[in-house]
């Protein structure tokens, strides 16, 4: 594959107690995209994950993983080349309920030098409580791992959860 991938995954996670005010105002004010600044150059690109958990009052935790070095199962994206100038994407975001059939397929044919954004949400019943999740995944494909690219497509797979 020519070029590099830049993948930024913003994951917001809260429980039923944090569903209403004042925590909904805090969640809605959280950034869904932050500056993408990997620690050093990489041959294949970078995966950046930003976690905001209700248990920590939505304080962000940021981590970077170099593509080709971190385990593939940690990256919420599968890719397939088409020629030398298009990349098919399938998102592997763990959606519990409601089920989204679109996310089981190759849904984006990303041209070189552009980026795509996926927004989705879900809920899950845990041992003692219900959990809610919001995921925003930005993917850029260019000569260098960056998200400063023209937006090719925005996909919104969010559903009503309450």
JSON list of C-alpha atoms in Angstrom, two decimals:
[
{"chain": "A", "resi": 1, "resn": "UNK", "atom": "CA", "xyz": [0.00, 0.00, 0.00]},
{"chain": "A", "resi": 2, "resn": "UNK", "atom": "CA", "xyz": [1.35, 3.39, -0.90]},
{"chain": "A", "resi": 3, "resn": "UNK", "atom": "CA", "xyz": [1.16, 6.25, 1.56]},
{"chain": "A", "resi": 4, "resn": "UNK", "atom": "CA", "xyz": [0.19, 6.10, 5.20]},
{"chain": "A", "resi": 5, "resn": "UNK", "atom": "CA", "xyz": [-2.99, 5.87, 7.23]},
{"chain": "A", "resi": 6, "resn": "UNK", "atom": "CA", "xyz": [-3.94, 8.24, 10.02]},
{"chain": "A", "resi": 7, "resn": "UNK", "atom": "CA", "xyz": [-6.68, 6.79, 12.23]},
{"chain": "A", "resi": 8, "resn": "UNK", "atom": "CA", "xyz": [-8.14, 8.73, 15.14]},
{"chain": "A", "resi": 9, "resn": "UNK", "atom": "CA", "xyz": [-10.74, 6.98, 17.31]},
{"chain": "A", "resi": 10, "resn": "UNK", "atom": "CA", "xyz": [-12.66, 9.03, 19.89]},
{"chain": "A", "resi": 11, "resn": "UNK", "atom": "CA", "xyz": [-14.50, 6.69, 22.28]},
{"chain": "A", "resi": 12, "resn": "UNK", "atom": "CA", "xyz": [-16.98, 8.06, 24.85]},
{"chain": "A", "resi": 13, "resn": "UNK", "atom": "CA", "xyz": [-18.33, 5.62, 27.44]},
{"chain": "A", "resi": 14, "resn": "UNK", "atom": "CA", "xyz": [-20.89, 6.27, 30.23]},
{"chain": "A", "resi": 15, "resn": "UNK", "atom": "CA", "xyz": [-23.44, 4.50, 32.39]},
{"chain": "A", "resi": 16, "resn": "UNK", "atom": "CA", "xyz": [-27.15, 5.08, 32.99]},
{"chain": "A", "resi": 17, "resn": "UNK", "atom": "CA", "xyz": [-26.51, 7.40, 35.95]},
{"chain": "A", "resi": 18, "resn": "UNK", "atom": "CA", "xyz": [-24.59, 9.81, 33.69]},
{"chain": "A", "resi": 19, "resn": "UNK", "atom": "CA", "xyz": [-27.27, 9.79, 30.99]},
{"chain": "A", "resi": 20, "resn": "UNK", "atom": "CA", "xyz": [-29.04, 13.04, 31.96]},
{"chain": "A", "resi": 21, "resn": "UNK", "atom": "CA", "xyz": [-28.00, 16.46, 33.18]},
{"chain": "A", "resi": 22, "resn": "UNK", "atom": "CA", "xyz": [-25.42, 17.63, 34.15]},
{"chain": "A", "resi": 23, "resn": "UNK", "atom": "CA", "xyz": [-23.32, 14.90, 32.51]},
{"chain": "A", "resi": 24, "resn": "UNK", "atom": "CA", "xyz": [-25.07, 15.10, 29.14]},
{"chain": "A", "resi": 25, "resn": "UNK", "atom": "CA", "xyz": [-23.90, 18.72, 28.84]},
{"chain": "A", "resi": 26, "resn": "UNK", "atom": "CA", "xyz": [-20.34, 17.61, 29.62]},
{"chain": "A", "resi": 27, "resn": "UNK", "atom": "CA", "xyz": [-20.52, 14.78, 27.03]},
{"chain": "A", "resi": 28, "resn": "UNK", "atom": "CA", "xyz": [-21.96, 17.05, 24.35]},
{"chain": "A", "resi": 29, "resn": "UNK", "atom": "CA", "xyz": [-19.11, 19.53, 24.88]},
{"chain": "A", "resi": 30, "resn": "UNK", "atom": "CA", "xyz": [-16.37, 16.91, 24.43]},
{"chain": "A", "resi": 31, "resn": "UNK", "atom": "CA", "xyz": [-14.30, 17.28, 21.24]},
{"chain": "A", "resi": 32, "resn": "UNK", "atom": "CA", "xyz": [-14.98, 14.64, 18.58]},
{"chain": "A", "resi": 33, "resn": "UNK", "atom": "CA", "xyz": [-11.68, 15.43, 16.87]},
{"chain": "A", "resi": 34, "resn": "UNK", "atom": "CA", "xyz": [-8.37, 16.54, 18.36]},
{"chain": "A", "resi": 35, "resn": "UNK", "atom": "CA", "xyz": [-5.04, 17.48, 16.73]},
{"chain": "A", "resi": 36, "resn": "UNK", "atom": "CA", "xyz": [-3.33, 14.43, 15.24]},
{"chain": "A", "resi": 37, "resn": "UNK", "atom": "CA", "xyz": [0.34, 14.55, 16.22]},
{"chain": "A", "resi": 38, "resn": "UNK", "atom": "CA", "xyz": [2.06, 11.12, 16.22]},
{"chain": "A", "resi": 39, "resn": "UNK", "atom": "CA", "xyz": [5.28, 10.75, 18.25]},
{"chain": "A", "resi": 40, "resn": "UNK", "atom": "CA", "xyz": [7.58, 9.95, 15.28]},
{"chain": "A", "resi": 41, "resn": "UNK", "atom": "CA", "xyz": [7.56, 8.93, 11.61]},
{"chain": "A", "resi": 42, "resn": "UNK", "atom": "CA", "xyz": [6.15, 5.54, 10.65]},
{"chain": "A", "resi": 43, "resn": "UNK", "atom": "CA", "xyz": [6.20, 3.48, 7.46]},
{"chain": "A", "resi": 44, "resn": "UNK", "atom": "CA", "xyz": [2.48, 2.54, 7.57]},
{"chain": "A", "resi": 45, "resn": "UNK", "atom": "CA", "xyz": [0.89, 5.23, 9.75]},
{"chain": "A", "resi": 46, "resn": "UNK", "atom": "CA", "xyz": [-0.66, 5.66, 13.18]},
{"chain": "A", "resi": 47, "resn": "UNK", "atom": "CA", "xyz": [-3.71, 4.78, 15.26]},
{"chain": "A", "resi": 48, "resn": "UNK", "atom": "CA", "xyz": [-4.66, 7.32, 17.92]},
{"chain": "A", "resi": 49, "resn": "UNK", "atom": "CA", "xyz": [-7.32, 6.49, 20.53]},
{"chain": "A", "resi": 50, "resn": "UNK", "atom": "CA", "xyz": [-8.90, 9.06, 22.85]},
{"chain": "A", "resi": 51, "resn": "UNK", "atom": "CA", "xyz": [-11.05, 7.60, 25.63]},
{"chain": "A", "resi": 52, "resn": "UNK", "atom": "CA", "xyz": [-13.54, 9.63, 27.68]},
{"chain": "A", "resi": 53, "resn": "UNK", "atom": "CA", "xyz": [-15.11, 7.54, 30.45]},
{"chain": "A", "resi": 54, "resn": "UNK", "atom": "CA", "xyz": [-17.92, 8.59, 32.73]},
{"chain": "A", "resi": 55, "resn": "UNK", "atom": "CA", "xyz": [-16.12, 6.93, 35.67]},
{"chain": "A", "resi": 56, "resn": "UNK", "atom": "CA", "xyz": [-13.29, 9.47, 35.34]},
{"chain": "A", "resi": 57, "resn": "UNK", "atom": "CA", "xyz": [-15.62, 12.46, 34.79]},
{"chain": "A", "resi": 58, "resn": "UNK", "atom": "CA", "xyz": [-14.84, 12.20, 31.06]},
{"chain": "A", "resi": 59, "resn": "UNK", "atom": "CA", "xyz": [-11.17, 13.12, 31.49]},
{"chain": "A", "resi": 60, "resn": "UNK", "atom": "CA", "xyz": [-9.41, 12.15, 28.24]},
{"chain": "A", "resi": 61, "resn": "UNK", "atom": "CA", "xyz": [-6.89, 9.32, 27.99]},
{"chain": "A", "resi": 62, "resn": "UNK", "atom": "CA", "xyz": [-4.86, 9.38, 24.76]},
{"chain": "A", "resi": 63, "resn": "UNK", "atom": "CA", "xyz": [-2.71, 6.62, 23.30]},
{"chain": "A", "resi": 64, "resn": "UNK", "atom": "CA", "xyz": [-0.89, 6.09, 19.98]},
{"chain": "A", "resi": 65, "resn": "UNK", "atom": "CA", "xyz": [-0.08, 2.84, 18.23]},
{"chain": "A", "resi": 66, "resn": "UNK", "atom": "CA", "xyz": [2.12, 2.47, 15.18]},
{"chain": "A", "resi": 67, "resn": "UNK", "atom": "CA", "xyz": [0.33, 0.54, 12.41]},
{"chain": "A", "resi": 68, "resn": "UNK", "atom": "CA", "xyz": [2.12, -2.72, 11.67]},
{"chain": "A", "resi": 69, "resn": "UNK", "atom": "CA", "xyz": [3.51, -2.79, 15.22]},
{"chain": "A", "resi": 70, "resn": "UNK", "atom": "CA", "xyz": [0.38, -2.89, 17.39]},
{"chain": "A", "resi": 71, "resn": "UNK", "atom": "CA", "xyz": [-1.97, -5.88, 17.22]},
{"chain": "A", "resi": 72, "resn": "UNK", "atom": "CA", "xyz": [-4.46, -5.68, 14.35]},
{"chain": "A", "resi": 73, "resn": "UNK", "atom": "CA", "xyz": [-7.45, -6.42, 16.60]},
{"chain": "A", "resi": 74, "resn": "UNK", "atom": "CA", "xyz": [-6.89, -3.10, 18.40]},
{"chain": "A", "resi": 75, "resn": "UNK", "atom": "CA", "xyz": [-7.47, -1.08, 15.20]},
{"chain": "A", "resi": 76, "resn": "UNK", "atom": "CA", "xyz": [-11.19, -0.45, 14.48]},
{"chain": "A", "resi": 77, "resn": "UNK", "atom": "CA", "xyz": [-10.68, -0.66, 10.73]},
{"chain": "A", "resi": 78, "resn": "UNK", "atom": "CA", "xyz": [-10.01, -3.19, 8.00]},
{"chain": "A", "resi": 79, "resn": "UNK", "atom": "CA", "xyz": [-8.64, -2.12, 4.60]},
{"chain": "A", "resi": 80, "resn": "UNK", "atom": "CA", "xyz": [-8.53, -3.58, 1.12]},
{"chain": "A", "resi": 81, "resn": "UNK", "atom": "CA", "xyz": [-6.67, -2.03, -1.83]},
{"chain": "A", "resi": 82, "resn": "UNK", "atom": "CA", "xyz": [-8.37, -1.35, -5.15]},
{"chain": "A", "resi": 83, "resn": "UNK", "atom": "CA", "xyz": [-5.74, -0.45, -7.71]},
{"chain": "A", "resi": 84, "resn": "UNK", "atom": "CA", "xyz": [-3.21, 2.05, -6.43]},
{"chain": "A", "resi": 85, "resn": "UNK", "atom": "CA", "xyz": [-5.47, 5.01, -5.75]},
{"chain": "A", "resi": 86, "resn": "UNK", "atom": "CA", "xyz": [-8.49, 3.67, -3.82]},
{"chain": "A", "resi": 87, "resn": "UNK", "atom": "CA", "xyz": [-8.78, 1.95, -0.46]},
{"chain": "A", "resi": 88, "resn": "UNK", "atom": "CA", "xyz": [-11.89, 0.09, 0.70]},
{"chain": "A", "resi": 89, "resn": "UNK", "atom": "CA", "xyz": [-12.72, 0.51, 4.40]},
{"chain": "A", "resi": 90, "resn": "UNK", "atom": "CA", "xyz": [-14.74, -1.64, 6.80]},
{"chain": "A", "resi": 91, "resn": "UNK", "atom": "CA", "xyz": [-15.16, -0.37, 10.34]},
{"chain": "A", "resi": 92, "resn": "UNK", "atom": "CA", "xyz": [-14.81, -2.82, 13.23]},
{"chain": "A", "resi": 93, "resn": "UNK", "atom": "CA", "xyz": [-16.37, -0.67, 15.95]},
{"chain": "A", "resi": 94, "resn": "UNK", "atom": "CA", "xyz": [-17.94, -2.87, 18.63]},
{"chain": "A", "resi": 95, "resn": "UNK", "atom": "CA", "xyz": [-21.62, -1.95, 18.37]},
{"chain": "A", "resi": 96, "resn": "UNK", "atom": "CA", "xyz": [-23.77, -3.89, 20.77]},
{"chain": "A", "resi": 97, "resn": "UNK", "atom": "CA", "xyz": [-27.32, -2.61, 20.21]},
{"chain": "A", "resi": 98, "resn": "UNK", "atom": "CA", "xyz": [-28.93, -1.58, 18.00]},
{"chain": "A", "resi": 99, "resn": "UNK", "atom": "CA", "xyz": [-27.39, -3.73, 15.28]},
{"chain": "A", "resi": 100, "resn": "UNK", "atom": "CA", "xyz": [-26.05, -1.81, 12.23]},
{"chain": "A", "resi": 101, "resn": "UNK", "atom": "CA", "xyz": [-25.82, -4.07, 9.14]},
{"chain": "A", "resi": 102, "resn": "UNK", "atom": "CA", "xyz": [-23.92, -1.36, 7.21]},
{"chain": "A", "resi": 103, "resn": "UNK", "atom": "CA", "xyz": [-20.95, -1.76, 9.53]},
{"chain": "A", "resi": 104, "resn": "UNK", "atom": "CA", "xyz": [-20.49, -5.41, 8.54]},
{"chain": "A", "resi": 105, "resn": "UNK", "atom": "CA", "xyz": [-19.53, -4.51, 4.96]},
{"chain": "A", "resi": 106, "resn": "UNK", "atom": "CA", "xyz": [-16.91, -2.64, 2.96]},
{"chain": "A", "resi": 107, "resn": "UNK", "atom": "CA", "xyz": [-18.75, 0.70, 3.00]},
{"chain": "A", "resi": 108, "resn": "UNK", "atom": "CA", "xyz": [-16.27, 3.36, 1.87]},
{"chain": "A", "resi": 109, "resn": "UNK", "atom": "CA", "xyz": [-14.05, 3.52, -1.22]},
{"chain": "A", "resi": 110, "resn": "UNK", "atom": "CA", "xyz": [-11.57, 6.16, -0.06]},
{"chain": "A", "resi": 111, "resn": "UNK", "atom": "CA", "xyz": [-9.50, 7.97, -2.70]},
{"chain": "A", "resi": 112, "resn": "UNK", "atom": "CA", "xyz": [-5.84, 8.72, -1.98]},
{"chain": "A", "resi": 113, "resn": "UNK", "atom": "CA", "xyz": [-5.29, 12.12, -0.38]},
{"chain": "A", "resi": 114, "resn": "UNK", "atom": "CA", "xyz": [-8.68, 12.33, 1.36]},
{"chain": "A", "resi": 115, "resn": "UNK", "atom": "CA", "xyz": [-10.35, 11.34, 4.61]},
{"chain": "A", "resi": 116, "resn": "UNK", "atom": "CA", "xyz": [-13.56, 9.85, 5.94]},
{"chain": "A", "resi": 117, "resn": "UNK", "atom": "CA", "xyz": [-15.40, 10.14, 9.28]},
{"chain": "A", "resi": 118, "resn": "UNK", "atom": "CA", "xyz": [-17.69, 7.54, 10.88]},
{"chain": "A", "resi": 119, "resn": "UNK", "atom": "CA", "xyz": [-20.00, 8.38, 13.78]},
{"chain": "A", "resi": 120, "resn": "UNK", "atom": "CA", "xyz": [-21.87, 5.62, 15.61]},
{"chain": "A", "resi": 121, "resn": "UNK", "atom": "CA", "xyz": [-23.28, 4.84, 19.04]},
{"chain": "A", "resi": 122, "resn": "UNK", "atom": "CA", "xyz": [-24.54, 1.82, 20.94]},
{"chain": "A", "resi": 123, "resn": "UNK", "atom": "CA", "xyz": [-25.68, 0.49, 24.29]},
{"chain": "A", "resi": 124, "resn": "UNK", "atom": "CA", "xyz": [-24.98, -2.68, 26.21]},
{"chain": "A", "resi": 125, "resn": "UNK", "atom": "CA", "xyz": [-26.46, -4.25, 29.32]},
{"chain": "A", "resi": 126, "resn": "UNK", "atom": "CA", "xyz": [-23.66, -5.10, 31.72]},
{"chain": "A", "resi": 127, "resn": "UNK", "atom": "CA", "xyz": [-23.70, -7.12, 34.93]},
{"chain": "A", "resi": 128, "resn": "UNK", "atom": "CA", "xyz": [-25.38, -4.42, 37.01]},
{"chain": "A", "resi": 129, "resn": "UNK", "atom": "CA", "xyz": [-26.05, -1.51, 34.70]},
{"chain": "A", "resi": 130, "resn": "UNK", "atom": "CA", "xyz": [-26.61, -0.34, 31.16]},
{"chain": "A", "resi": 131, "resn": "UNK", "atom": "CA", "xyz": [-23.63, 1.20, 29.34]},
{"chain": "A", "resi": 132, "resn": "UNK", "atom": "CA", "xyz": [-23.68, 3.68, 26.46]},
{"chain": "A", "resi": 133, "resn": "UNK", "atom": "CA", "xyz": [-20.96, 4.28, 23.88]},
{"chain": "A", "resi": 134, "resn": "UNK", "atom": "CA", "xyz": [-20.26, 6.87, 21.23]},
{"chain": "A", "resi": 135, "resn": "UNK", "atom": "CA", "xyz": [-17.48, 6.32, 18.69]},
{"chain": "A", "resi": 136, "resn": "UNK", "atom": "CA", "xyz": [-16.10, 8.75, 16.13]},
{"chain": "A", "resi": 137, "resn": "UNK", "atom": "CA", "xyz": [-13.45, 7.37, 13.78]},
{"chain": "A", "resi": 138, "resn": "UNK", "atom": "CA", "xyz": [-11.49, 9.62, 11.40]},
{"chain": "A", "resi": 139, "resn": "UNK", "atom": "CA", "xyz": [-9.37, 7.99, 8.68]},
{"chain": "A", "resi": 140, "resn": "UNK", "atom": "CA", "xyz": [-6.97, 9.83, 6.39]},
{"chain": "A", "resi": 141, "resn": "UNK", "atom": "CA", "xyz": [-4.89, 8.28, 3.61]},
{"chain": "A", "resi": 142, "resn": "UNK", "atom": "CA", "xyz": [-2.02, 10.29, 2.11]},
{"chain": "A", "resi": 143, "resn": "UNK", "atom": "CA", "xyz": [1.76, 10.42, 1.70]},
{"chain": "A", "resi": 144, "resn": "UNK", "atom": "CA", "xyz": [2.13, 11.20, 5.42]},
{"chain": "A", "resi": 145, "resn": "UNK", "atom": "CA", "xyz": [-0.07, 10.20, 8.38]},
{"chain": "A", "resi": 146, "resn": "UNK", "atom": "CA", "xyz": [-2.28, 13.27, 8.75]},
{"chain": "A", "resi": 147, "resn": "UNK", "atom": "CA", "xyz": [-5.93, 14.20, 9.10]},
{"chain": "A", "resi": 148, "resn": "UNK", "atom": "CA", "xyz": [-5.42, 17.61, 7.47]},
{"chain": "A", "resi": 149, "resn": "UNK", "atom": "CA", "xyz": [-7.06, 16.38, 4.26]},
{"chain": "A", "resi": 150, "resn": "UNK", "atom": "CA", "xyz": [-10.24, 17.17, 2.34]},
{"chain": "A", "resi": 151, "resn": "UNK", "atom": "CA", "xyz": [-13.28, 15.33, 3.67]},
{"chain": "A", "resi": 152, "resn": "UNK", "atom": "CA", "xyz": [-14.41, 12.67, 1.20]},
{"chain": "A", "resi": 153, "resn": "UNK", "atom": "CA", "xyz": [-17.39, 11.39, 3.17]},
{"chain": "A", "resi": 154, "resn": "UNK", "atom": "CA", "xyz": [-19.05, 11.54, 6.58]},
{"chain": "A", "resi": 155, "resn": "UNK", "atom": "CA", "xyz": [-21.04, 8.50, 7.69]},
{"chain": "A", "resi": 156, "resn": "UNK", "atom": "CA", "xyz": [-23.51, 8.87, 10.53]},
{"chain": "A", "resi": 157, "resn": "UNK", "atom": "CA", "xyz": [-24.73, 5.53, 11.91]},
{"chain": "A", "resi": 158, "resn": "UNK", "atom": "CA", "xyz": [-26.01, 6.94, 15.21]},
{"chain": "A", "resi": 159, "resn": "UNK", "atom": "CA", "xyz": [-29.37, 5.66, 16.43]},
{"chain": "A", "resi": 160, "resn": "UNK", "atom": "CA", "xyz": [-31.76, 6.76, 19.16]},
{"chain": "A", "resi": 161, "resn": "UNK", "atom": "CA", "xyz": [-30.63, 4.97, 22.34]},
{"chain": "A", "resi": 162, "resn": "UNK", "atom": "CA", "xyz": [-32.99, 6.22, 25.04]}
]
